[in-house]
């Protein structure tokens, strides 16, 4: 789920960077000092989880887990996603510095939205219901991310990118299915074994 | 046995590796803005050549470089296959009902050139900075220190967690697990993630307590101080000159 360097127009890149900076500032403000080790650790966790690949048909998808990130962190997902994306750009060359802001928005906005929806009336849920919500959050976060990606590509060049956007959409359908299934199962397991981890998000 | 994910390129010893990290970061930022804002082919080609020279000077090993370019250019192949056919303009090649336009082809090539140039620049100038040094450089460049602290923790623990992931992976394989496209694989991967998550949060709680008991007051001491010397200034001037020359190419 990375937008590559070179595709977006300058206004979209600048807008993405500004939105990302604002959202990171809010996220940092809501993140108390004593939870920073936890945020850093989760950041490392999400980075490592993105190294896990699931075979889908003839190819493989790697986990993104931005929905889970939002469910666990709330607004603090923004700085955590920012750091994880920066490291992915540096260590693997996914994305890059100029599209970093746009990529943070594409992954972070769905994370925060999913966290709000996930936590509404959470305390009364059974583990199965929580797992179902987790699956919705996981799949929904990817779907929303693709929507934002489409918006960024469309704003960059109008209709000229439609076939490109279509291909990107198609390529992400298996990602969405895998994310929904994995996030659902993770949330189900956490709700059964560590329910306290799911309760406090920094909304 | 353990392989580090965190610094594959930072251990080189080239002229580039010895330049002040802050200077390198600022150079890449300036160049990214200039390159992203250009659409004429001359400056883009010149900037791409500049980036290629920097990669050679930094003596980046071929294998990781190839891996990065392959990831990028898999996407670029899709761009080359779609954009020429979807952009309006003078038709230069007809395939059935589909016509490739000159403008579309130019746009696709522009995207490919920009993307590769920016990735080469990032690889040669920034990926060659040790991540902890990068964190200090970011602090000196006034990036919020909370964000840098998250970066420091992540850099410190990525390899720890990855080792733990690889250990569980080996244990699963030893018990006959093969990843396939089925529900069992999804469930197993999800439980692997949940295990990693529980481990990482427990570890975070232990770290927090350990830090408190050592008098943590919410601030890392900044140990790396950088001094931009004559060499760094020379590099910055040379880079700025080359970039400016590239940008005014016809």
Short mmCIF file of C-alpha atoms in Angstrom, two decimals:
data_model
loop_
_atom_site.label_atom_id
_atom_site.label_comp_id
_atom_site.label_asym_id
_atom_site.label_seq_id
_atom_site.Cartn_x
_atom_site.Cartn_y
_atom_site.Cartn_z
CA UNK A 1 0.00 0.00 0.00
CA UNK A 2 2.67 2.52 -0.91
CA UNK A 3 2.34 5.26 -3.46
CA UNK A 4 5.60 5.34 -5.41
CA UNK A 5 7.81 8.35 -5.95
CA UNK A 6 7.17 10.33 -9.10
CA UNK A 7 3.46 9.67 -9.58
CA UNK A 8 1.75 12.45 -7.62
CA UNK A 9 1.67 16.11 -8.58
CA UNK A 10 3.34 18.77 -6.45
CA UNK A 11 0.14 20.24 -4.90
CA UNK A 12 -0.98 16.74 -3.84
CA UNK A 13 2.46 15.99 -2.37
CA UNK A 14 2.46 19.30 -0.49
CA UNK A 15 -1.11 18.83 0.72
CA UNK A 16 -0.31 15.32 1.90
CA UNK A 17 2.78 16.49 3.75
CA UNK A 18 0.86 19.27 5.50
CA UNK A 19 -2.04 17.03 6.49
CA UNK A 20 0.40 14.41 7.76
CA UNK A 21 2.35 16.96 9.80
CA UNK A 22 -0.85 18.23 11.42
CA UNK A 23 -2.11 14.74 12.19
CA UNK A 24 1.26 13.67 13.63
CA UNK A 25 1.23 16.75 15.86
CA UNK A 26 -2.23 15.82 17.18
CA UNK A 27 -1.14 12.21 17.66
CA UNK A 28 1.97 13.22 19.60
CA UNK A 29 -0.04 15.59 21.76
CA UNK A 30 -2.43 12.79 22.71
CA UNK A 31 0.41 10.35 23.40
CA UNK A 32 1.54 10.64 27.04
CA UNK A 33 5.29 10.44 27.69
CA UNK A 34 5.04 7.19 29.60
CA UNK A 35 3.45 5.43 26.63
CA UNK A 36 6.26 6.27 24.23
CA UNK A 37 8.18 3.01 24.80
CA UNK A 38 4.93 1.19 24.02
CA UNK A 39 4.35 3.22 20.86
CA UNK A 40 7.92 2.58 19.71
CA UNK A 41 7.55 -1.11 20.42
CA UNK A 42 4.27 -1.28 18.48
CA UNK A 43 5.97 0.58 15.65
CA UNK A 44 8.67 -2.12 15.57
CA UNK A 45 5.93 -4.75 15.77
CA UNK A 46 4.06 -3.36 12.76
CA UNK A 47 7.30 -3.10 10.83
CA UNK A 48 8.07 -6.75 11.57
CA UNK A 49 4.49 -7.84 10.81
CA UNK A 50 4.87 -6.30 7.35
CA UNK A 51 7.58 -8.90 6.71
CA UNK A 52 4.97 -11.68 7.07
CA UNK A 53 3.68 -12.80 3.68
CA UNK A 54 0.51 -14.71 2.91
CA UNK A 55 0.25 -16.65 -0.35
CA UNK A 56 -2.74 -15.56 -2.46
CA UNK A 57 -3.20 -17.45 -5.70
CA UNK A 58 0.01 -17.23 -7.67
CA UNK A 59 1.46 -14.27 -5.77
CA UNK A 60 1.76 -13.22 -2.13
CA UNK A 61 0.61 -10.25 -0.11
CA UNK A 62 2.33 -8.88 2.95
CA UNK A 63 0.42 -7.72 6.01
CA UNK A 64 -0.26 -4.00 6.42
CA UNK A 65 -2.28 -4.03 9.65
CA UNK A 66 -3.05 -0.30 9.69
CA UNK A 67 -6.55 -1.12 10.96
CA UNK A 68 -5.08 -3.01 13.92
CA UNK A 69 -2.65 -0.14 14.50
CA UNK A 70 -5.58 2.26 14.77
CA UNK A 71 -7.55 -0.07 17.05
CA UNK A 72 -4.60 -0.32 19.46
CA UNK A 73 -3.34 3.26 19.31
CA UNK A 74 -6.10 5.65 18.24
CA UNK A 75 -4.66 9.02 17.19
CA UNK A 76 -1.20 7.91 18.23
CA UNK A 77 -1.32 5.65 15.16
CA UNK A 78 -0.20 8.66 13.09
CA UNK A 79 3.29 9.11 14.55
CA UNK A 80 3.73 5.33 14.72
CA UNK A 81 2.76 4.87 11.06
CA UNK A 82 4.97 7.82 10.10
CA UNK A 83 8.02 6.23 11.71
CA UNK A 84 7.27 2.81 10.24
CA UNK A 85 6.88 4.27 6.74
CA UNK A 86 10.07 6.31 7.11
CA UNK A 87 11.95 3.16 8.05
CA UNK A 88 10.43 1.19 5.17
CA UNK A 89 11.49 3.92 2.75
CA UNK A 90 15.02 3.95 4.17
CA UNK A 91 15.57 0.22 4.56
CA UNK A 92 13.64 -1.22 1.62
CA UNK A 93 13.05 1.72 -0.71
CA UNK A 94 9.24 1.42 -0.50
CA UNK A 95 7.76 4.85 -1.17
CA UNK A 96 10.15 7.71 -0.53
CA UNK A 97 10.70 11.02 1.20
CA UNK A 98 8.63 13.25 -1.08
CA UNK A 99 5.55 10.96 -0.94
CA UNK A 100 6.01 10.17 2.75
CA UNK A 101 3.32 12.66 3.78
CA UNK A 102 0.79 11.33 1.27
CA UNK A 103 1.51 7.76 2.31
CA UNK A 104 1.09 8.64 6.00
CA UNK A 105 -2.34 10.12 5.24
CA UNK A 106 -3.35 7.12 3.12
CA UNK A 107 -2.53 4.70 5.94
CA UNK A 108 -3.23 6.85 9.00
CA UNK A 109 -6.63 8.39 8.31
CA UNK A 110 -8.30 4.96 7.88
CA UNK A 111 -6.52 3.76 11.04
CA UNK A 112 -7.97 6.56 13.17
CA UNK A 113 -11.45 6.28 11.64
CA UNK A 114 -11.49 2.53 12.22
CA UNK A 115 -10.41 3.01 15.79
CA UNK A 116 -13.34 5.36 16.46
CA UNK A 117 -15.82 2.92 14.93
CA UNK A 118 -14.23 -0.07 16.62
CA UNK A 119 -14.35 1.35 20.11
CA UNK A 120 -17.95 2.59 20.04
CA UNK A 121 -19.79 0.57 22.71
CA UNK A 122 -16.88 -1.85 22.90
CA UNK A 123 -17.19 -2.93 26.54
CA UNK A 124 -20.30 -5.06 25.97
CA UNK A 125 -18.93 -7.17 23.10
CA UNK A 126 -18.18 -10.88 23.23
CA UNK A 127 -14.84 -12.03 21.77
CA UNK A 128 -16.63 -13.25 18.62
CA UNK A 129 -18.34 -9.89 18.11
CA UNK A 130 -15.04 -8.12 18.79
CA UNK A 131 -13.35 -10.35 16.20
CA UNK A 132 -16.05 -9.49 13.67
CA UNK A 133 -15.53 -5.79 14.33
CA UNK A 134 -11.80 -6.32 14.05
CA UNK A 135 -12.29 -7.93 10.63
CA UNK A 136 -14.40 -4.95 9.56
CA UNK A 137 -11.74 -2.56 10.87
CA UNK A 138 -8.94 -4.45 9.09
CA UNK A 139 -10.69 -4.76 5.74
CA UNK A 140 -12.26 -1.33 6.02
CA UNK A 141 -8.93 0.35 6.73
CA UNK A 142 -7.44 -1.09 3.53
CA UNK A 143 -10.56 -0.21 1.53
CA UNK A 144 -10.49 3.35 2.82
CA UNK A 145 -6.75 3.53 2.16
CA UNK A 146 -7.30 2.50 -1.44
CA UNK A 147 -10.01 5.15 -1.66
CA UNK A 148 -7.60 7.82 -0.48
CA UNK A 149 -4.91 6.52 -2.84
CA UNK A 150 -7.38 6.77 -5.70
CA UNK A 151 -8.24 10.31 -4.65
CA UNK A 152 -4.54 11.28 -4.59
CA UNK A 153 -3.94 9.80 -8.06
CA UNK A 154 -7.10 11.40 -9.42
CA UNK A 155 -6.21 14.82 -8.02
CA UNK A 156 -2.77 14.46 -9.58
CA UNK A 157 -3.84 13.94 -13.15
CA UNK A 158 -7.59 13.59 -13.54
CA UNK A 159 -8.85 10.86 -15.79
CA UNK A 160 -5.48 9.97 -17.35
CA UNK A 161 -4.69 7.61 -14.50
CA UNK A 162 -7.97 5.64 -14.50
CA UNK A 163 -6.55 2.38 -15.93
CA UNK A 164 -3.61 2.69 -13.53
CA UNK A 165 -6.02 3.23 -10.64
CA UNK A 166 -8.04 0.21 -11.78
CA UNK A 167 -4.96 -1.99 -11.76
CA UNK A 168 -3.99 -0.75 -8.31
CA UNK A 169 -7.53 -1.46 -7.05
CA UNK A 170 -7.47 -4.98 -8.44
CA UNK A 171 -4.06 -5.67 -6.93
CA UNK A 172 -5.33 -4.61 -3.51
CA UNK A 173 -8.44 -6.81 -3.37
CA UNK A 174 -6.48 -9.82 -2.01
CA UNK A 175 -4.74 -7.50 0.46
CA UNK A 176 -8.13 -6.39 1.72
CA UNK A 177 -9.37 -9.96 2.18
CA UNK A 178 -6.17 -11.03 3.93
CA UNK A 179 -6.21 -7.97 6.20
CA UNK A 180 -9.83 -8.50 7.21
CA UNK A 181 -9.25 -12.17 8.04
CA UNK A 182 -5.99 -11.64 9.92
CA UNK A 183 -7.12 -8.56 11.86
CA UNK A 184 -10.36 -10.31 12.81
CA UNK A 185 -8.49 -13.34 14.14
CA UNK A 186 -5.94 -11.19 16.01
CA UNK A 187 -8.67 -9.14 17.68
CA UNK A 188 -10.60 -12.31 18.54
CA UNK A 189 -7.53 -13.84 20.19
CA UNK A 190 -6.69 -10.60 22.03
CA UNK A 191 -10.30 -10.21 23.22
CA UNK A 192 -10.15 -13.70 24.67
CA UNK A 193 -6.66 -13.63 26.18
CA UNK A 194 -5.72 -9.97 26.71
CA UNK A 195 -8.90 -7.89 26.67
CA UNK A 196 -7.19 -4.98 28.44
CA UNK A 197 -4.99 -4.33 25.41
CA UNK A 198 -8.00 -3.53 23.28
CA UNK A 199 -9.71 -1.18 25.70
CA UNK A 200 -7.50 1.90 25.95
CA UNK A 201 -6.99 3.78 22.72
CA UNK A 202 -6.11 7.44 22.62
CA UNK A 203 -9.11 8.75 20.77
CA UNK B 1 22.34 -16.90 12.85
CA UNK B 2 20.54 -13.61 13.36
CA UNK B 3 20.37 -11.23 10.45
CA UNK B 4 19.85 -7.54 11.01
CA UNK B 5 17.03 -5.85 9.15
CA UNK B 6 17.96 -2.45 10.43
CA UNK B 7 21.19 -1.37 8.78
CA UNK B 8 22.01 -3.07 5.54
CA UNK B 9 23.75 -0.12 3.86
CA UNK B 10 24.99 2.00 6.74
CA UNK B 11 28.27 0.18 7.26
CA UNK B 12 30.09 1.34 4.16
CA UNK B 13 33.10 3.58 4.28
CA UNK B 14 32.91 5.96 1.35
CA UNK B 15 33.24 9.72 0.98
CA UNK B 16 29.44 9.96 1.26
CA UNK B 17 29.35 7.99 4.52
CA UNK B 18 31.66 10.57 6.10
CA UNK B 19 29.53 13.63 5.21
CA UNK B 20 27.53 15.20 8.05
CA UNK B 21 24.13 13.38 8.12
CA UNK B 22 22.25 16.66 8.57
CA UNK B 23 23.81 18.03 5.39
CA UNK B 24 22.89 14.87 3.49
CA UNK B 25 19.29 14.99 4.74
CA UNK B 26 18.89 18.63 3.75
CA UNK B 27 20.43 17.94 0.33
CA UNK B 28 17.97 15.11 -0.33
CA UNK B 29 15.01 17.21 0.84
CA UNK B 30 15.98 20.11 -1.43
CA UNK B 31 16.59 17.80 -4.37
CA UNK B 32 13.27 15.97 -3.81
CA UNK B 33 11.35 19.23 -3.98
CA UNK B 34 13.18 20.36 -7.13
CA UNK B 35 12.86 17.02 -8.90
CA UNK B 36 9.22 16.48 -7.99
CA UNK B 37 8.43 19.96 -9.34
CA UNK B 38 10.18 19.48 -12.71
CA UNK B 39 8.46 18.00 -15.71
CA UNK B 40 10.96 18.70 -18.53
CA UNK B 41 13.04 15.70 -19.64
CA UNK B 42 16.45 17.44 -19.73
CA UNK B 43 16.65 18.34 -16.02
CA UNK B 44 15.20 14.97 -15.06
CA UNK B 45 17.84 13.07 -17.04
CA UNK B 46 20.59 15.24 -15.57
CA UNK B 47 19.26 14.74 -12.02
CA UNK B 48 19.06 11.00 -12.64
CA UNK B 49 22.69 10.99 -13.78
CA UNK B 50 23.66 12.96 -10.67
CA UNK B 51 21.86 10.42 -8.45
CA UNK B 52 23.55 7.52 -10.27
CA UNK B 53 26.97 9.11 -9.73
CA UNK B 54 26.21 9.50 -6.02
CA UNK B 55 25.23 5.82 -5.81
CA UNK B 56 28.57 4.89 -7.39
CA UNK B 57 30.51 7.22 -5.09
CA UNK B 58 28.72 5.79 -2.02
CA UNK B 59 29.72 2.32 -3.25
CA UNK B 60 26.26 0.84 -2.62
CA UNK B 61 26.41 -2.95 -3.07
CA UNK B 62 24.56 -4.12 -6.17
CA UNK B 63 22.27 -6.63 -4.55
CA UNK B 64 20.32 -4.32 -2.17
CA UNK B 65 20.29 -1.61 -4.83
CA UNK B 66 18.81 -4.03 -7.35
CA UNK B 67 16.21 -5.17 -4.82
CA UNK B 68 15.03 -1.58 -4.26
CA UNK B 69 14.90 -0.73 -7.93
CA UNK B 70 13.02 -3.94 -8.68
CA UNK B 71 10.27 -3.09 -6.16
CA UNK B 72 9.90 0.37 -7.66
CA UNK B 73 10.05 -0.69 -11.28
CA UNK B 74 7.50 -3.47 -10.93
CA UNK B 75 5.05 -0.63 -10.31
CA UNK B 76 6.64 1.47 -13.06
CA UNK B 77 5.97 -1.35 -15.52
CA UNK B 78 2.25 -0.96 -14.79
CA UNK B 79 2.59 2.79 -15.34
CA UNK B 80 4.27 2.19 -18.70
CA UNK B 81 1.56 -0.27 -19.71
CA UNK B 82 -1.42 1.92 -18.76
CA UNK B 83 -0.64 5.65 -18.89
CA UNK B 84 0.28 5.93 -22.63
CA UNK B 85 -3.08 4.35 -23.50
CA UNK B 86 -5.22 6.46 -21.18
CA UNK B 87 -3.87 9.92 -21.94
CA UNK B 88 -5.33 12.00 -24.75
CA UNK B 89 -2.99 13.14 -27.49
CA UNK B 90 -1.35 12.39 -30.80
CA UNK B 91 -1.50 8.64 -31.50
CA UNK B 92 1.88 7.08 -32.19
CA UNK B 93 1.06 3.38 -31.95
CA UNK B 94 -2.22 1.56 -32.56
CA UNK B 95 -3.09 -1.82 -31.05
CA UNK B 96 -6.64 -2.74 -32.02
CA UNK B 97 -8.99 -0.25 -30.41
CA UNK B 98 -6.24 1.06 -28.13
CA UNK B 99 -3.95 3.86 -29.18
CA UNK B 100 -0.83 4.95 -27.33
CA UNK B 101 -0.37 8.70 -27.30
CA UNK B 102 2.90 10.59 -27.49
CA UNK B 103 1.92 12.72 -24.46
CA UNK B 104 1.03 9.62 -22.47
CA UNK B 105 4.33 7.95 -23.26
CA UNK B 106 6.20 11.12 -22.28
CA UNK B 107 4.27 11.28 -19.01
CA UNK B 108 4.99 7.61 -18.25
CA UNK B 109 8.71 8.08 -18.92
CA UNK B 110 8.71 11.20 -16.75
CA UNK B 111 7.16 9.27 -13.86
CA UNK B 112 9.67 6.44 -14.26
CA UNK B 113 12.63 8.83 -14.37
CA UNK B 114 11.43 10.86 -11.36
CA UNK B 115 10.74 7.78 -9.28
CA UNK B 116 14.08 6.15 -10.01
CA UNK B 117 16.01 9.38 -9.43
CA UNK B 118 14.41 9.96 -6.05
CA UNK B 119 14.98 6.36 -4.94
CA UNK B 120 18.64 6.49 -6.05
CA UNK B 121 19.13 9.76 -4.13
CA UNK B 122 17.50 8.35 -1.00
CA UNK B 123 19.60 5.20 -1.25
CA UNK B 124 22.92 6.94 -1.76
CA UNK B 125 22.57 9.82 0.69
CA UNK B 126 20.09 8.81 3.42
CA UNK B 127 20.05 5.00 3.53
CA UNK B 128 23.79 5.21 4.21
CA UNK B 129 23.13 6.89 7.57
CA UNK B 130 23.06 4.55 10.57
CA UNK B 131 19.44 4.69 11.90
CA UNK B 132 20.43 5.83 15.40
CA UNK B 133 22.64 8.55 13.89
CA UNK B 134 19.72 9.51 11.67
CA UNK B 135 17.55 9.86 14.78
CA UNK B 136 20.09 12.24 16.31
CA UNK B 137 20.37 14.17 13.07
CA UNK B 138 16.57 14.55 13.00
CA UNK B 139 16.66 15.84 16.59
CA UNK B 140 19.22 18.45 15.57
CA UNK B 141 16.98 19.41 12.66
CA UNK B 142 14.15 20.18 15.15
CA UNK B 143 11.94 17.19 14.43
CA UNK B 144 9.69 16.75 17.52
CA UNK B 145 11.63 14.73 20.08
CA UNK B 146 8.67 12.48 20.91
CA UNK B 147 8.59 11.33 17.29
CA UNK B 148 12.34 10.75 17.32
CA UNK B 149 12.02 8.76 20.54
CA UNK B 150 9.46 6.48 18.84
CA UNK B 151 11.94 6.10 15.98
CA UNK B 152 14.74 5.21 18.42
CA UNK B 153 12.65 2.56 20.18
CA UNK B 154 11.53 1.11 16.86
CA UNK B 155 15.10 0.93 15.53
CA UNK B 156 16.26 -0.67 18.75
CA UNK B 157 13.57 -3.35 18.84
CA UNK B 158 12.89 -4.23 15.20
CA UNK B 159 15.68 -6.79 15.15
CA UNK B 160 14.68 -8.18 18.55
CA UNK B 161 11.09 -8.72 17.43
CA UNK B 162 12.14 -10.02 14.04
CA UNK B 163 14.35 -12.63 15.71
CA UNK B 164 11.37 -13.66 17.76
CA UNK B 165 9.25 -13.88 14.59
CA UNK B 166 11.89 -16.02 12.86
CA UNK B 167 12.12 -18.29 15.91
CA UNK B 168 8.36 -18.89 15.88
CA UNK B 169 8.51 -19.37 12.13
CA UNK B 170 11.15 -22.09 12.50
CA UNK B 171 9.10 -23.74 15.25
CA UNK B 172 6.04 -23.74 12.99
CA UNK B 173 7.99 -25.18 10.05
CA UNK B 174 9.48 -27.88 12.30
CA UNK B 175 5.92 -28.95 13.04
CA UNK B 176 5.07 -29.23 9.38
CA UNK B 177 3.49 -25.82 8.75
CA UNK B 178 3.43 -24.70 5.13
CA UNK B 179 1.88 -21.34 4.21
CA UNK B 180 -0.89 -21.92 1.68
CA UNK B 181 -3.88 -19.94 0.52
CA UNK B 182 -6.36 -21.24 3.12
CA UNK B 183 -8.08 -20.45 6.40
CA UNK B 184 -5.52 -22.37 8.43
CA UNK B 185 -2.71 -20.14 7.13
CA UNK B 186 -4.71 -17.00 7.91
CA UNK B 187 -5.45 -18.20 11.44
CA UNK B 188 -1.85 -19.24 12.05
CA UNK B 189 -0.46 -15.94 10.78
CA UNK B 190 -2.96 -14.05 12.89
CA UNK B 191 -1.94 -15.98 16.01
CA UNK B 192 1.69 -15.30 15.16
CA UNK B 193 0.89 -11.58 15.00
CA UNK B 194 -1.06 -11.77 18.25
CA UNK B 195 1.88 -13.51 19.95
CA UNK B 196 4.31 -10.87 18.67
CA UNK B 197 1.92 -8.18 19.82
CA UNK B 198 1.55 -9.60 23.32
CA UNK B 199 5.33 -10.08 23.58
CA UNK B 200 6.07 -6.58 22.39
CA UNK B 201 3.60 -4.95 24.77
CA UNK B 202 4.89 -6.95 27.74
CA UNK B 203 8.41 -6.00 26.80
CA UNK B 204 7.39 -2.35 26.49
CA UNK B 205 5.94 -2.47 30.02
CA UNK B 206 9.18 -4.01 31.36
CA UNK B 207 11.29 -1.41 29.55
CA UNK B 208 9.19 1.39 30.96
CA UNK B 209 9.64 0.09 34.52
CA UNK B 210 13.37 -0.45 34.00
CA UNK B 211 13.76 3.06 32.66
CA UNK B 212 11.83 4.57 35.56
CA UNK B 213 14.01 2.77 38.05
CA UNK B 214 17.07 4.26 36.36
CA UNK B 215 15.72 7.77 36.76
CA UNK B 216 14.07 8.29 33.38
CA UNK B 217 12.71 11.81 33.09
CA UNK B 218 11.23 11.61 29.63
CA UNK B 219 14.27 12.80 27.73
CA UNK B 220 17.07 10.94 26.00
CA UNK B 221 20.46 12.50 26.44
CA UNK B 222 21.61 13.59 22.98
CA UNK B 223 25.02 12.02 22.58
CA UNK B 224 25.77 12.61 18.92
CA UNK B 225 26.69 16.15 18.11
CA UNK B 226 27.57 16.99 14.56
CA UNK B 227 30.03 19.56 13.40
CA UNK B 228 29.75 20.55 9.80
CA UNK B 229 33.33 21.06 8.62
CA UNK B 230 34.91 22.32 5.44
CA UNK B 231 34.33 18.98 3.74
CA UNK B 232 30.58 19.09 4.47
CA UNK B 233 30.30 22.64 3.20
CA UNK B 234 32.21 21.65 0.04
CA UNK B 235 29.86 18.71 -0.48
CA UNK B 236 26.76 20.88 0.03
CA UNK B 237 28.04 23.50 -2.42
CA UNK B 238 28.99 20.87 -4.99
CA UNK B 239 25.60 19.19 -4.64
CA UNK B 240 23.69 22.47 -4.86
CA UNK B 241 25.73 23.46 -7.92
CA UNK B 242 25.15 20.17 -9.66
CA UNK B 243 21.43 20.28 -8.84
CA UNK B 244 21.11 23.85 -10.11
CA UNK B 245 23.00 22.94 -13.28
CA UNK B 246 20.68 19.97 -13.77
CA UNK B 247 17.58 22.10 -13.28
CA UNK B 248 18.55 24.62 -15.98
CA UNK B 249 19.27 21.94 -18.59
CA UNK B 250 17.28 22.47 -21.80
#
